[in-house]
Amino acid sequence: MNSTQKHVIESESLINIYRNLYFARRFEETLSDMFRRGEIDGWLHSGLGQELVGVILGEILDPDDYIVPYHRSKSTFLSRGVPPEALIAEILGRQDGLCGGVGGEAHAADLNHGIFGSTGVIGAGLPIALGAAFKQLYQGTQGIAVCGFGDGATTQGSFHECLNLAALWNLPLVFICENNFFSEMTPLSKEMKETHIAKKADAYGILGVAVDGYDLDALYGTLSEACERARDHKGPALIEVQTYRWHGHYEGDPETYRSKAEVAKWQSRDPVQTVRRRILEQMILPEESLVQLEEGEGRRLGVAVQTANQSPFPSPDNVVRNVYGANI
Ligand SMILES: Cc1ncc(C[n+]2csc(CCOP(=O)(O)OP(=O)(O)O)c2C)c(N)n1
Ligand SMILES: [Mg+2]
């Protein structure tokens, strides 16, 4: 029996997944529109097209598990129950943001939801996740840690060091590489000689699985299986989720390095539509109920944007608050 057969998605989960997926998609689209209108300062790294991984993690993880997200993981925050207004406020650099507006998009964290900070330093999340998983093991909890990162991060030394130690110490840790086939503007084949990322797990003696990130059942089954194994202390795993970002590396990227046809090919397999169709085909909900659900999520997002926009910018006096050694 493979992991897909073993982990059938129940109707209630499917509705939850759709709700979170729909919300995450609208969230990404809304942020992108706001950026284009000049309402967001700095950078924005869209997770449009990559939302499903975070949504499934939201469905399968326990509240006591730890997550170390990466710079495109907005759906992970949202599906974990982080208030959307607090995430938007953080991205806008406002006082009521998750980190008081000083972390921004790349350094958002929410320890109340077991989410350690993402980081703008590629590959720097892995050692943080290693520590989080070590804590779970050391304290004898039932919890695990999961760590998200991109294909580019697998070329960093920290990736190899952390896989080695996680394997050696048999940590309850799942490494999730969101392989979107580019690191900034560089395609996978120019980043590394061995492009089968999951195979790199072999070198460390841990499980390595590559999965189609647009195949709902395969992704749900693979992530569920890896998390269960880690929870049962059967070892860490490296899961390579093959996915695709629909926008450029950053909003405004001219995207001269890939064809419109390639983007369209992935878009034609949109997971949001796949889950929606499944709900209708299995007669879990009728069309009218789905439309109602979508309208409700749209209103929830509208309120979140409005609330975040009403939050003031932090006072300059706060700039060194929580900075280690600032008052020495
Ligand atoms: C240590 C380090 N090197 C380079 C950069 C510049 N940089 C920012 S995002 C990025 C691409 C990362 O690619 P990947 O890990 O595949 O994630 P993706 O953006 O594709 O989701 C790079 C190289 C950085 N932030 N940190
Ligand atoms: Mg990438």
Short mmCIF file of C-alpha atoms and ligand atoms in Angstrom, two decimals:
data_model
loop_
_atom_site.label_atom_id
_atom_site.label_comp_id
_atom_site.label_asym_id
_atom_site.label_seq_id
_atom_site.Cartn_x
_atom_site.Cartn_y
_atom_site.Cartn_z
CA MET A 1 0.00 0.00 0.00
CA ASN A 2 1.46 3.40 -0.89
CA SER A 3 1.05 6.59 1.14
CA THR A 4 -1.74 7.91 -1.12
CA GLN A 5 -3.88 4.80 -0.59
CA LYS A 6 -3.24 4.89 3.16
CA HIS A 7 -4.05 8.58 3.59
CA VAL A 8 -7.44 9.16 2.06
CA ILE A 9 -8.65 12.75 2.41
CA GLU A 10 -11.92 12.80 4.34
CA SER A 11 -14.76 15.10 3.19
CA GLU A 12 -14.37 17.47 6.14
CA SER A 13 -10.62 17.81 5.48
CA LEU A 14 -11.26 18.44 1.81
CA ILE A 15 -13.59 21.34 2.64
CA ASN A 16 -11.01 22.73 5.08
CA ILE A 17 -8.29 22.41 2.48
CA TYR A 18 -10.42 24.21 -0.07
CA ARG A 19 -11.30 27.01 2.36
CA ASN A 20 -7.63 27.59 3.24
CA LEU A 21 -6.44 27.19 -0.33
CA TYR A 22 -9.01 29.62 -1.66
CA PHE A 23 -8.16 32.12 1.07
CA ALA A 24 -4.40 31.77 0.50
CA ARG A 25 -4.87 32.30 -3.25
CA ARG A 26 -6.97 35.43 -2.74
CA PHE A 27 -4.44 36.62 -0.14
CA GLU A 28 -1.55 36.29 -2.61
CA GLU A 29 -3.52 37.99 -5.39
CA THR A 30 -4.53 40.84 -3.08
CA LEU A 31 -0.97 41.44 -1.88
CA SER A 32 0.27 41.43 -5.44
CA ASP A 33 -2.36 44.04 -6.40
CA MET A 34 -1.45 46.15 -3.37
CA PHE A 35 2.23 45.99 -4.34
CA ARG A 36 1.45 47.10 -7.87
CA ARG A 37 -0.50 50.07 -6.52
CA GLY A 38 2.53 51.09 -4.45
CA GLU A 39 0.89 50.21 -1.12
CA ILE A 40 3.69 47.87 0.04
CA ASP A 41 7.24 49.12 0.59
CA GLY A 42 10.31 47.00 -0.10
CA TRP A 43 10.10 43.55 -1.66
CA LEU A 44 7.31 41.04 -2.05
CA HIS A 45 8.00 37.39 -2.91
CA SER A 46 4.73 35.94 -4.10
CA GLY A 47 3.77 32.40 -3.17
CA LEU A 48 1.09 32.36 -5.88
CA GLY A 49 1.00 28.81 -7.30
CA GLN A 50 2.81 27.29 -4.31
CA GLU A 51 -0.01 27.55 -1.76
CA LEU A 52 -0.97 23.87 -1.50
CA VAL A 53 2.04 22.71 0.57
CA GLY A 54 1.32 25.13 3.43
CA VAL A 55 -2.39 24.36 3.32
CA ILE A 56 -1.81 20.62 3.67
CA LEU A 57 0.64 21.21 6.53
CA GLY A 58 -2.08 23.24 8.24
CA GLU A 59 -4.35 20.22 7.92
CA ILE A 60 -2.02 17.47 9.08
CA LEU A 61 0.22 19.02 11.77
CA ASP A 62 -0.58 19.04 15.48
CA PRO A 63 -0.79 22.31 17.42
CA ASP A 64 2.40 21.46 19.36
CA ASP A 65 4.49 20.88 16.24
CA TYR A 66 6.98 23.51 15.13
CA ILE A 67 7.25 25.04 11.70
CA VAL A 68 10.15 26.94 10.20
CA PRO A 69 8.72 28.59 7.09
CA TYR A 70 10.54 30.29 4.22
CA HIS A 71 10.05 33.48 2.25
CA ARG A 72 7.10 32.21 0.16
CA SER A 73 5.24 30.40 2.98
CA LYS A 74 2.28 32.73 3.50
CA SER A 75 -0.22 29.88 3.10
CA THR A 76 1.56 28.06 5.94
CA PHE A 77 0.96 30.97 8.32
CA LEU A 78 -2.65 31.38 7.26
CA SER A 79 -3.57 27.70 7.37
CA ARG A 80 -2.03 27.40 10.82
CA GLY A 81 -4.60 29.92 12.06
CA VAL A 82 -2.42 33.04 12.18
CA PRO A 83 -4.77 36.07 12.00
CA PRO A 84 -4.49 37.37 8.41
CA GLU A 85 -4.63 41.01 9.56
CA ALA A 86 -1.50 40.45 11.68
CA LEU A 87 0.37 38.89 8.75
CA ILE A 88 -0.65 41.70 6.39
CA ALA A 89 0.25 44.33 9.00
CA GLU A 90 3.69 42.73 9.33
CA ILE A 91 4.19 42.81 5.56
CA LEU A 92 3.12 46.48 5.60
CA GLY A 93 5.59 47.19 8.44
CA ARG A 94 2.85 48.21 10.88
CA GLN A 95 2.79 48.17 14.65
CA ASP A 96 0.11 45.47 14.92
CA GLY A 97 2.05 43.08 12.71
CA LEU A 98 3.16 39.67 13.98
CA CYS A 99 6.57 41.11 14.91
CA GLY A 100 5.49 44.68 15.56
CA GLY A 101 6.21 45.54 11.94
CA VAL A 102 10.00 45.26 12.26
CA GLY A 103 10.39 41.81 10.65
CA GLY A 104 8.52 42.37 7.42
CA GLU A 105 7.68 39.73 4.84
CA ALA A 106 10.93 37.78 5.03
CA HIS A 107 11.27 37.68 8.82
CA ALA A 108 7.73 37.04 10.03
CA ALA A 109 7.27 34.73 13.01
CA ASP A 110 4.42 33.71 15.30
CA LEU A 111 5.49 31.61 18.27
CA ASN A 112 1.87 31.47 19.48
CA HIS A 113 1.26 29.21 16.50
CA GLY A 114 4.59 27.36 16.75
CA ILE A 115 5.98 29.25 13.76
CA PHE A 116 9.62 30.21 14.10
CA GLY A 117 10.80 33.12 12.00
CA SER A 118 11.45 32.75 8.35
CA THR A 119 14.66 34.41 7.28
CA GLY A 120 15.92 36.33 4.28
CA VAL A 121 19.17 34.36 4.45
CA ILE A 122 18.76 31.38 2.14
CA GLY A 123 19.37 28.09 3.99
CA ALA A 124 19.38 29.72 7.43
CA GLY A 125 16.06 28.16 8.45
CA LEU A 126 17.42 24.61 8.49
CA PRO A 127 19.61 24.95 11.61
CA ILE A 128 16.70 26.66 13.40
CA ALA A 129 14.47 23.68 12.56
CA LEU A 130 17.20 21.32 13.70
CA GLY A 131 17.17 23.02 17.10
CA ALA A 132 13.36 22.94 17.25
CA ALA A 133 13.32 19.20 16.48
CA PHE A 134 16.09 18.59 19.00
CA LYS A 135 13.96 20.32 21.66
CA GLN A 136 11.03 18.01 20.86
CA LEU A 137 13.27 14.96 21.20
CA TYR A 138 15.12 16.18 24.30
CA GLN A 139 11.92 17.03 26.15
CA GLY A 140 10.28 13.76 25.12
CA THR A 141 7.25 15.41 23.50
CA GLN A 142 5.11 13.89 20.76
CA GLY A 143 5.83 16.91 18.60
CA ILE A 144 7.84 17.18 15.39
CA ALA A 145 9.37 20.06 13.44
CA VAL A 146 8.98 20.78 9.75
CA CYS A 147 11.22 23.06 7.74
CA GLY A 148 10.37 24.72 4.43
CA PHE A 149 12.98 26.01 1.97
CA GLY A 150 13.54 26.35 -1.75
CA ASP A 151 15.69 24.41 -4.22
CA GLY A 152 18.31 27.18 -3.99
CA ALA A 153 18.79 26.43 -0.29
CA THR A 154 19.97 22.90 -1.10
CA THR A 155 23.17 24.36 -2.52
CA GLN A 156 24.06 25.90 0.85
CA GLY A 157 26.34 24.19 3.36
CA SER A 158 23.67 24.43 6.06
CA PHE A 159 21.43 22.03 4.09
CA HIS A 160 24.07 19.30 4.12
CA GLU A 161 25.13 19.88 7.72
CA CYS A 162 21.55 19.76 8.96
CA LEU A 163 20.59 16.62 7.02
CA ASN A 164 23.67 14.94 8.44
CA LEU A 165 22.92 15.83 12.07
CA ALA A 166 19.19 15.19 11.81
CA ALA A 167 19.97 11.71 10.49
CA LEU A 168 22.65 11.02 13.07
CA TRP A 169 20.42 12.08 15.98
CA ASN A 170 17.27 10.56 14.47
CA LEU A 171 15.43 13.85 14.96
CA PRO A 172 11.65 14.18 14.47
CA LEU A 173 12.18 16.53 11.55
CA VAL A 174 10.73 16.76 8.05
CA PHE A 175 12.66 18.83 5.52
CA ILE A 176 10.34 20.14 2.82
CA CYS A 177 12.06 21.51 -0.25
CA GLU A 178 9.67 23.50 -2.44
CA ASN A 179 11.40 22.95 -5.74
CA ASN A 180 10.02 25.62 -8.07
CA PHE A 181 12.87 25.00 -10.53
CA PHE A 182 14.44 28.44 -10.13
CA SER A 183 16.64 30.22 -7.64
CA GLU A 184 15.98 33.88 -8.41
CA MET A 185 16.56 33.88 -12.20
CA THR A 186 18.78 30.78 -12.33
CA PRO A 187 17.22 27.50 -13.54
CA LEU A 188 17.82 24.30 -11.57
CA SER A 189 20.26 22.85 -14.12
CA LYS A 190 22.56 25.85 -13.65
CA GLU A 191 22.34 25.62 -9.85
CA MET A 192 23.44 22.02 -9.42
CA LYS A 193 24.69 18.95 -11.32
CA GLU A 194 22.34 16.50 -9.55
CA THR A 195 18.89 18.00 -10.04
CA HIS A 196 16.99 15.14 -8.37
CA ILE A 197 16.91 16.84 -4.99
CA ALA A 198 15.21 14.00 -3.10
CA LYS A 199 18.12 11.72 -4.03
CA LYS A 200 20.41 13.81 -1.83
CA ALA A 201 18.74 12.19 1.20
CA ASP A 202 20.50 8.92 0.28
CA ALA A 203 23.86 10.44 1.13
CA TYR A 204 22.67 10.96 4.71
CA GLY A 205 20.79 7.67 5.13
CA ILE A 206 17.33 9.22 5.44
CA LEU A 207 14.12 8.90 3.45
CA GLY A 208 13.97 11.04 0.32
CA VAL A 209 10.79 11.36 -1.74
CA ALA A 210 9.98 13.55 -4.75
CA VAL A 211 6.31 14.40 -5.18
CA ASP A 212 4.22 16.37 -7.64
CA GLY A 213 3.15 19.44 -5.67
CA TYR A 214 0.04 19.85 -7.83
CA ASP A 215 -1.19 16.30 -7.17
CA LEU A 216 -3.46 16.72 -4.16
CA ASP A 217 -3.58 13.07 -3.07
CA ALA A 218 0.10 12.37 -3.64
CA LEU A 219 1.16 15.48 -1.75
CA TYR A 220 -1.25 14.87 1.14
CA GLY A 221 -0.17 11.22 1.36
CA THR A 222 3.56 11.90 1.15
CA LEU A 223 3.57 14.72 3.71
CA SER A 224 1.29 12.76 6.09
CA GLU A 225 3.50 9.69 5.86
CA ALA A 226 6.72 11.66 6.44
CA CYS A 227 5.25 13.48 9.47
CA GLU A 228 3.94 10.21 10.96
CA ARG A 229 7.33 8.53 10.53
CA ALA A 230 9.07 11.46 12.21
CA ARG A 231 6.52 11.43 15.05
CA ASP A 232 7.10 7.69 15.55
CA HIS A 233 10.88 8.33 15.67
CA LYS A 234 11.40 6.35 12.49
CA GLY A 235 13.67 9.08 11.17
CA PRO A 236 13.75 12.41 9.41
CA ALA A 237 12.86 12.78 5.75
CA LEU A 238 13.60 15.05 2.82
CA ILE A 239 10.49 15.68 0.74
CA GLU A 240 11.04 17.40 -2.60
CA VAL A 241 7.77 19.04 -3.58
CA GLN A 242 7.85 19.91 -7.27
CA THR A 243 5.86 23.09 -7.62
CA TYR A 244 5.89 26.39 -9.48
CA ARG A 245 5.70 30.07 -8.71
CA TRP A 246 3.33 31.87 -11.03
CA HIS A 247 4.87 35.29 -10.54
CA GLY A 248 8.48 36.33 -10.83
CA HIS A 249 11.07 35.88 -8.11
CA TYR A 250 9.92 39.22 -6.74
CA GLU A 251 6.93 41.32 -7.73
CA GLY A 252 8.08 43.44 -10.67
CA ASP A 253 10.61 40.85 -11.92
CA PRO A 254 10.62 41.17 -15.77
CA GLU A 255 10.84 37.33 -16.02
CA THR A 256 13.03 37.22 -19.11
CA TYR A 257 14.39 33.81 -18.10
CA ARG A 258 11.28 31.68 -18.72
CA SER A 259 8.52 31.38 -21.29
CA LYS A 260 4.88 32.33 -20.85
CA ALA A 261 4.00 28.84 -22.14
CA GLU A 262 5.86 27.21 -19.25
CA VAL A 263 3.95 29.32 -16.72
CA ALA A 264 0.65 28.58 -18.49
CA LYS A 265 1.34 24.83 -18.40
CA TRP A 266 1.49 24.85 -14.61
CA GLN A 267 -1.46 27.23 -14.33
CA SER A 268 -3.59 24.79 -16.35
CA ARG A 269 -3.23 22.36 -13.43
CA ASP A 270 -4.26 24.89 -10.78
CA PRO A 271 -4.71 23.02 -7.44
CA VAL A 272 -7.44 25.46 -6.36
CA GLN A 273 -9.57 24.29 -9.28
CA THR A 274 -8.61 20.64 -8.70
CA VAL A 275 -9.88 20.71 -5.11
CA ARG A 276 -13.01 22.65 -6.09
CA ARG A 277 -13.85 20.14 -8.83
CA ARG A 278 -13.28 17.23 -6.44
CA ILE A 279 -15.76 18.65 -3.93
CA LEU A 280 -18.39 19.02 -6.63
CA GLU A 281 -17.74 15.65 -8.29
CA GLN A 282 -17.93 13.80 -4.97
CA MET A 283 -21.06 15.80 -4.12
CA ILE A 284 -19.55 16.89 -0.81
CA LEU A 285 -21.02 20.37 -1.26
CA PRO A 286 -23.23 21.86 -3.98
CA GLU A 287 -22.06 24.77 -6.12
CA GLU A 288 -24.17 27.31 -4.16
CA SER A 289 -22.47 26.37 -0.89
CA LEU A 290 -19.04 26.71 -2.45
CA VAL A 291 -19.93 30.15 -3.78
CA GLN A 292 -21.15 31.13 -0.30
CA LEU A 293 -17.93 29.84 1.23
CA GLU A 294 -15.88 31.84 -1.30
CA GLU A 295 -17.86 35.01 -0.65
CA GLY A 296 -17.39 34.59 3.11
CA GLU A 297 -13.62 34.12 2.71
CA GLY A 298 -13.46 37.15 0.41
CA ARG A 299 -15.19 39.28 3.06
CA ARG A 300 -12.85 37.94 5.77
CA LEU A 301 -9.88 38.99 3.66
CA GLY A 302 -11.36 42.43 2.97
CA VAL A 303 -11.76 43.06 6.71
CA ALA A 304 -8.19 41.85 7.35
CA VAL A 305 -6.74 44.27 4.78
CA GLN A 306 -8.75 47.15 6.22
CA THR A 307 -7.71 46.33 9.79
CA ALA A 308 -4.03 46.04 8.82
CA ASN A 309 -4.16 49.36 6.97
CA GLN A 310 -5.54 51.10 10.04
CA SER A 311 -2.55 50.01 12.13
CA PRO A 312 0.03 52.80 12.63
CA PHE A 313 3.69 52.54 11.73
CA PRO A 314 5.83 51.63 14.75
CA SER A 315 7.48 54.43 16.65
CA PRO A 316 11.19 54.93 15.81
CA ASP A 317 11.83 54.49 19.56
CA ASN A 318 11.03 50.80 19.06
CA VAL A 319 13.74 50.19 16.52
CA VAL A 320 16.11 48.46 18.97
CA ARG A 321 13.41 46.75 21.04
CA ASN A 322 14.09 42.98 21.13
CA VAL A 323 17.50 43.48 19.52
CA TYR A 324 20.04 41.37 21.36
CA GLY A 325 22.62 43.49 23.16
CA ALA A 326 20.98 46.77 22.15
CA ASN A 327 20.88 48.04 25.72
CA ILE A 328 24.33 46.88 26.78
C1 LIG B 1 22.72 33.29 1.71
C2 LIG B 1 21.94 34.02 0.64
N1 LIG B 1 22.42 34.02 -0.63
C3 LIG B 1 21.72 34.68 -1.59
C4 LIG B 1 20.57 35.34 -1.29
C5 LIG B 1 19.78 36.06 -2.38
N2 LIG B 1 18.55 35.33 -2.66
C6 LIG B 1 17.36 35.72 -2.17
S1 LIG B 1 16.11 34.71 -2.63
C7 LIG B 1 17.17 33.73 -3.51
C8 LIG B 1 16.66 32.56 -4.30
C9 LIG B 1 16.33 31.43 -3.46
O1 LIG B 1 15.87 30.40 -4.28
P1 LIG B 1 15.11 29.18 -3.67
O2 LIG B 1 15.80 28.75 -2.44
O3 LIG B 1 14.97 28.19 -4.76
O4 LIG B 1 13.71 29.78 -3.25
P2 LIG B 1 12.60 30.42 -4.22
O5 LIG B 1 12.81 31.91 -4.13
O6 LIG B 1 12.80 29.90 -5.57
O7 LIG B 1 11.29 30.01 -3.65
C10 LIG B 1 18.48 34.19 -3.44
C11 LIG B 1 19.63 33.55 -4.10
C12 LIG B 1 20.13 35.34 0.05
N3 LIG B 1 19.01 35.94 0.41
N4 LIG B 1 20.82 34.65 1.00
MG MG B 2 13.40 27.98 -6.06
#
